[in-house]
PDB file of C-alpha atoms in Angstrom:
ATOM      1  CA  UNK T  29     110.245  44.427  97.523  1.00 50.00           C
ATOM      2  CA  UNK T  30     107.198  45.920  95.931  1.00 53.00           C
ATOM      3  CA  UNK T  31     107.020  48.826  98.372  1.00 53.00           C
ATOM      4  CA  UNK T  32     110.667  49.687  97.682  1.00 54.00           C
ATOM      5  CA  UNK T  33     110.006  49.924  93.925  1.00 54.00           C
ATOM      6  CA  UNK T  34     106.899  51.998  94.570  1.00 52.00           C
ATOM      7  CA  UNK T  35     108.893  54.298  96.858  1.00 50.00           C
ATOM      8  CA  UNK T  36     111.591  54.750  94.160  1.00 51.00           C
ATOM      9  CA  UNK T  37     108.928  55.563  91.532  1.00 46.00           C
ATOM     10  CA  UNK T  38     107.290  58.097  93.856  1.00 46.00           C
ATOM     11  CA  UNK T  39     110.646  59.693  94.632  1.00 45.00           C
ATOM     12  CA  UNK T  40     111.541  59.941  90.927  1.00 49.00           C
ATOM     13  CA  UNK T  41     108.119  61.420  90.110  1.00 43.00           C
ATOM     14  CA  UNK T  42     108.437  64.034  92.856  1.00 42.00           C
ATOM     15  CA  UNK T  43     111.963  64.906  91.711  1.00 43.00           C
ATOM     16  CA  UNK T  44     110.743  65.341  88.119  1.00 43.00           C
ATOM     17  CA  UNK T  45     107.855  67.568  89.247  1.00 41.00           C
ATOM     18  CA  UNK T  46     110.189  69.660  91.410  1.00 44.00           C
ATOM     19  CA  UNK T  47     112.620  70.084  88.500  1.00 46.00           C
ATOM     20  CA  UNK T  48     109.789  71.108  86.172  1.00 42.00           C
ATOM     21  CA  UNK T  49     108.496  73.654  88.673  1.00 41.00           C
ATOM     22  CA  UNK T  50     112.008  75.020  89.104  1.00 45.00           C
ATOM     23  CA  UNK T  51     112.437  75.336  85.336  1.00 40.00           C
ATOM     24  CA  UNK T  52     109.092  77.141  85.016  1.00 35.00           C
ATOM     25  CA  UNK T  53     110.020  79.496  87.831  1.00 37.00           C
ATOM     26  CA  UNK T  54     113.316  80.380  86.159  1.00 37.00           C
ATOM     27  CA  UNK T  55     111.602  80.832  82.791  1.00 36.00           C
ATOM     28  CA  UNK T  56     108.763  82.966  84.186  1.00 38.00           C
ATOM     29  CA  UNK T  57     110.989  85.061  86.444  1.00 37.00           C
ATOM     30  CA  UNK T  58     112.245  87.637  83.919  1.00 37.00           C
ATOM     31  CA  UNK T  59     108.800  87.925  82.267  1.00 33.00           C
ATOM     32  CA  UNK T  60     107.276  88.987  85.583  1.00 31.00           C
ATOM     33  CA  UNK T  61     109.912  91.620  86.295  1.00 33.00           C
ATOM     34  CA  UNK T  62     108.856  95.237  86.667  1.00 35.00           C
ATOM     35  CA  UNK T  63     108.739  97.236  83.446  1.00 40.00           C
ATOM     36  CA  UNK T  64     111.632  99.547  82.688  1.00 38.00           C
ATOM     37  CA  UNK T  65     112.268 102.551  80.467  1.00 40.00           C
ATOM     38  CA  UNK T  66     109.346 104.012  78.516  1.00 41.00           C
ATOM     39  CA  UNK T  67     106.934 101.311  79.692  1.00 42.00           C
ATOM     40  CA  UNK T  68     107.433 102.208  83.355  1.00 45.00           C
ATOM     41  CA  UNK T  69     106.981 105.920  82.616  1.00 56.00           C
ATOM     42  CA  UNK T  70     103.641 105.489  80.814  1.00 78.00           C
ATOM     43  CA  UNK T  71     100.319 105.528  82.588  1.00 95.00           C
ATOM     44  CA  UNK T  72      99.562 107.117  85.942  1.00 98.00           C
ATOM     45  CA  UNK T  73     101.214 107.429  89.330  1.00 98.00           C
ATOM     46  CA  UNK T  74      99.580 108.165  92.665  1.00 98.00           C
ATOM     47  CA  UNK T  75     101.770 110.748  94.361  1.00 97.00           C
ATOM     48  CA  UNK T  76      99.656 111.139  97.511  1.00 98.00           C
ATOM     49  CA  UNK T  77      96.910 109.273  99.353  1.00 98.00           C
ATOM     50  CA  UNK T  78      95.420 111.150 102.307  1.00 98.00           C
ATOM     51  CA  UNK T  79      93.401 109.114 104.835  1.00 98.00           C
ATOM     52  CA  UNK T  80      92.213 110.746 108.070  1.00 98.00           C
ATOM     53  CA  UNK T  81      89.447 108.827 109.887  1.00 98.00           C
ATOM     54  CA  UNK T  82      89.159 111.429 112.683  1.00 97.00           C
ATOM     55  CA  UNK T  83      88.450 114.177 110.133  1.00 98.00           C
ATOM     56  CA  UNK T  84      86.494 111.705 107.906  1.00 98.00           C
ATOM     57  CA  UNK T  85      88.713 112.665 104.928  1.00 98.00           C
ATOM     58  CA  UNK T  86      89.943 110.636 101.970  1.00 98.00           C
ATOM     59  CA  UNK T  87      91.981 112.272  99.238  1.00 99.00           C
ATOM     60  CA  UNK T  88      94.496 111.533  96.511  1.00 99.00           C
ATOM     61  CA  UNK T  89      96.693 113.047  93.852  1.00 99.00           C
ATOM     62  CA  UNK T  90      97.172 111.138  90.589  1.00 99.00           C
ATOM     63  CA  UNK T  91      99.487 112.274  87.789  1.00 98.00           C
ATOM     64  CA  UNK T  92      99.275 110.720  84.315  1.00 98.00           C
ATOM     65  CA  UNK T  93     101.759 110.715  81.444  1.00 98.00           C
ATOM     66  CA  UNK T  94      99.191 109.144  79.078  1.00 97.00           C
ATOM     67  CA  UNK T  95      95.420 109.600  78.920  1.00 98.00           C
ATOM     68  CA  UNK T  96      93.952 107.053  81.361  1.00 98.00           C
ATOM     69  CA  UNK T  97      90.684 106.258  83.067  1.00 99.00           C
ATOM     70  CA  UNK T  98      91.348 106.300  86.814  1.00 99.00           C
ATOM     71  CA  UNK T  99      89.060 104.411  89.215  1.00 98.00           C
ATOM     72  CA  UNK T 100      89.153 104.904  92.997  1.00 99.00           C
ATOM     73  CA  UNK T 101      87.506 102.387  95.333  1.00 99.00           C
ATOM     74  CA  UNK T 102      87.106 103.559  98.936  1.00 98.00           C
ATOM     75  CA  UNK T 103      86.001 101.399 101.834  1.00 98.00           C
ATOM     76  CA  UNK T 104      84.722 103.142 104.956  1.00 98.00           C
ATOM     77  CA  UNK T 105      84.911 101.145 108.181  1.00 98.00           C
ATOM     78  CA  UNK T 106      82.803 102.001 111.232  1.00 98.00           C
ATOM     79  CA  UNK T 107      82.873  99.978 114.421  1.00 96.00           C
ATOM     80  CA  UNK T 108      85.415  97.623 112.860  1.00 94.00           C
ATOM     81  CA  UNK T 109      83.183  96.555 109.948  1.00 97.00           C
ATOM     82  CA  UNK T 110      82.802  97.788 106.384  1.00 97.00           C
ATOM     83  CA  UNK T 111      80.115 100.465 106.420  1.00 97.00           C
ATOM     84  CA  UNK T 112      80.050 101.720 102.827  1.00 97.00           C
ATOM     85  CA  UNK T 113      82.011 101.526  99.605  1.00 98.00           C
ATOM     86  CA  UNK T 114      81.929 104.777  97.600  1.00 98.00           C
ATOM     87  CA  UNK T 115      83.739 104.900  94.257  1.00 98.00           C
ATOM     88  CA  UNK T 116      84.892 107.660  91.941  1.00 98.00           C
ATOM     89  CA  UNK T 117      86.250 107.556  88.417  1.00 98.00           C
ATOM     90  CA  UNK T 118      87.292 109.980  85.707  1.00 98.00           C
ATOM     91  CA  UNK T 119      89.473 110.402  82.658  1.00 99.00           C
ATOM     92  CA  UNK T 120      92.822 112.055  83.319  1.00 99.00           C
ATOM     93  CA  UNK T 121      94.510 113.512  80.235  1.00 98.00           C
ATOM     94  CA  UNK T 122      98.179 113.051  79.361  1.00 98.00           C
ATOM     95  CA  UNK T 123     100.185 115.414  81.534  1.00 98.00           C
ATOM     96  CA  UNK T 124      97.135 115.932  83.749  1.00 98.00           C
ATOM     97  CA  UNK T 125      96.598 115.642  87.480  1.00 99.00           C
ATOM     98  CA  UNK T 126      93.529 114.554  89.433  1.00 99.00           C
ATOM     99  CA  UNK T 127      93.522 115.847  92.968  1.00 99.00           C
ATOM    100  CA  UNK T 128      90.488 115.193  95.131  1.00 98.00           C
ATOM    101  CA  UNK T 129      89.495 115.407  98.799  1.00 98.00           C
ATOM    102  CA  UNK T 130      86.263 113.936 100.117  1.00 98.00           C
ATOM    103  CA  UNK T 131      84.738 114.464 103.557  1.00 98.00           C
ATOM    104  CA  UNK T 132      82.241 111.764 104.529  1.00 97.00           C
ATOM    105  CA  UNK T 133      79.372 112.169 107.021  1.00 97.00           C
ATOM    106  CA  UNK T 134      79.928 110.740 110.486  1.00 95.00           C
ATOM    107  CA  UNK T 135      78.396 107.360 111.147  1.00 95.00           C
ATOM    108  CA  UNK T 136      77.201 105.600 114.273  1.00 94.00           C
ATOM    109  CA  UNK T 137      79.380 103.877 115.366  1.00 96.00           C
ATOM    110  CA  UNK T 138      82.046 106.361 114.319  1.00 97.00           C
ATOM    111  CA  UNK T 139      84.312 105.883 111.305  1.00 98.00           C
ATOM    112  CA  UNK T 140      87.442 104.122 112.541  1.00 96.00           C
ATOM    113  CA  UNK T 141      89.431 103.570 109.350  1.00 96.00           C
ATOM    114  CA  UNK T 142      89.539 103.871 105.555  1.00 98.00           C
ATOM    115  CA  UNK T 143      91.027 101.987 102.630  1.00 98.00           C
ATOM    116  CA  UNK T 144      91.621 103.514  99.205  1.00 99.00           C
ATOM    117  CA  UNK T 145      92.534 101.469  96.139  1.00 99.00           C
ATOM    118  CA  UNK T 146      93.401 103.229  92.858  1.00 99.00           C
ATOM    119  CA  UNK T 147      93.704 101.639  89.412  1.00 98.00           C
ATOM    120  CA  UNK T 148      93.941 102.971  85.857  1.00 98.00           C
ATOM    121  CA  UNK T 149      92.763 101.707  82.482  1.00 98.00           C
ATOM    122  CA  UNK T 150      93.605 102.580  78.894  1.00 98.00           C
ATOM    123  CA  UNK T 151      90.105 101.466  77.816  1.00 97.00           C
ATOM    124  CA  UNK T 152      87.609 100.833  80.644  1.00 96.00           C
ATOM    125  CA  UNK T 153      85.130  99.300  78.165  1.00 97.00           C
ATOM    126  CA  UNK T 154      87.551  96.465  77.296  1.00 98.00           C
ATOM    127  CA  UNK T 155      86.613  93.514  79.552  1.00 96.00           C
ATOM    128  CA  UNK T 156      89.967  91.824  78.889  1.00 98.00           C
ATOM    129  CA  UNK T 157      92.163  94.729  79.986  1.00 98.00           C
ATOM    130  CA  UNK T 158      93.932  94.220  83.299  1.00 97.00           C
ATOM    131  CA  UNK T 159      93.837  97.410  85.377  1.00 97.00           C
ATOM    132  CA  UNK T 160      97.148  98.910  86.466  1.00 97.00           C
ATOM    133  CA  UNK T 161      97.281  99.265  90.252  1.00 98.00           C
ATOM    134  CA  UNK T 162      98.561 102.771  90.920  1.00 98.00           C
ATOM    135  CA  UNK T 163      97.967 103.109  94.655  1.00 98.00           C
ATOM    136  CA  UNK T 164      96.622 101.452  97.789  1.00 98.00           C
ATOM    137  CA  UNK T 165      96.533 102.514 101.401  1.00 98.00           C
ATOM    138  CA  UNK T 166      94.613 101.629 104.558  1.00 98.00           C
ATOM    139  CA  UNK T 167      94.614 103.392 107.880  1.00 95.00           C
TER     140      UNK T 167
END
């Protein structure tokens, strides 16, 4: 009899936890939705990411509606392993565009693919600010 009561208690506890998780999911859902209107239009957008391992080229075009600090993290892979990790960053003014193209020296073994990850900040000196991901591509 004892195991039956224990089983019922466990079942009720699991049902209560599942209901609580479901309620939290429904409550958090709208808060996590993508921004709309003016919020979505502010910041920066990556309109092009150019990755060409054969030509050893990595490039991008970023357009900003507000002044933002844009940070680009590039990973160069050679022989299937990460070879180097160059980064670039600069302020892009409101209404401005940052277009860049980098050609990297050939490695041994040869470069076989790239990844580029772009984020923007309102204030890069604020350690609590979450960067806005504005682009990512690997090839």
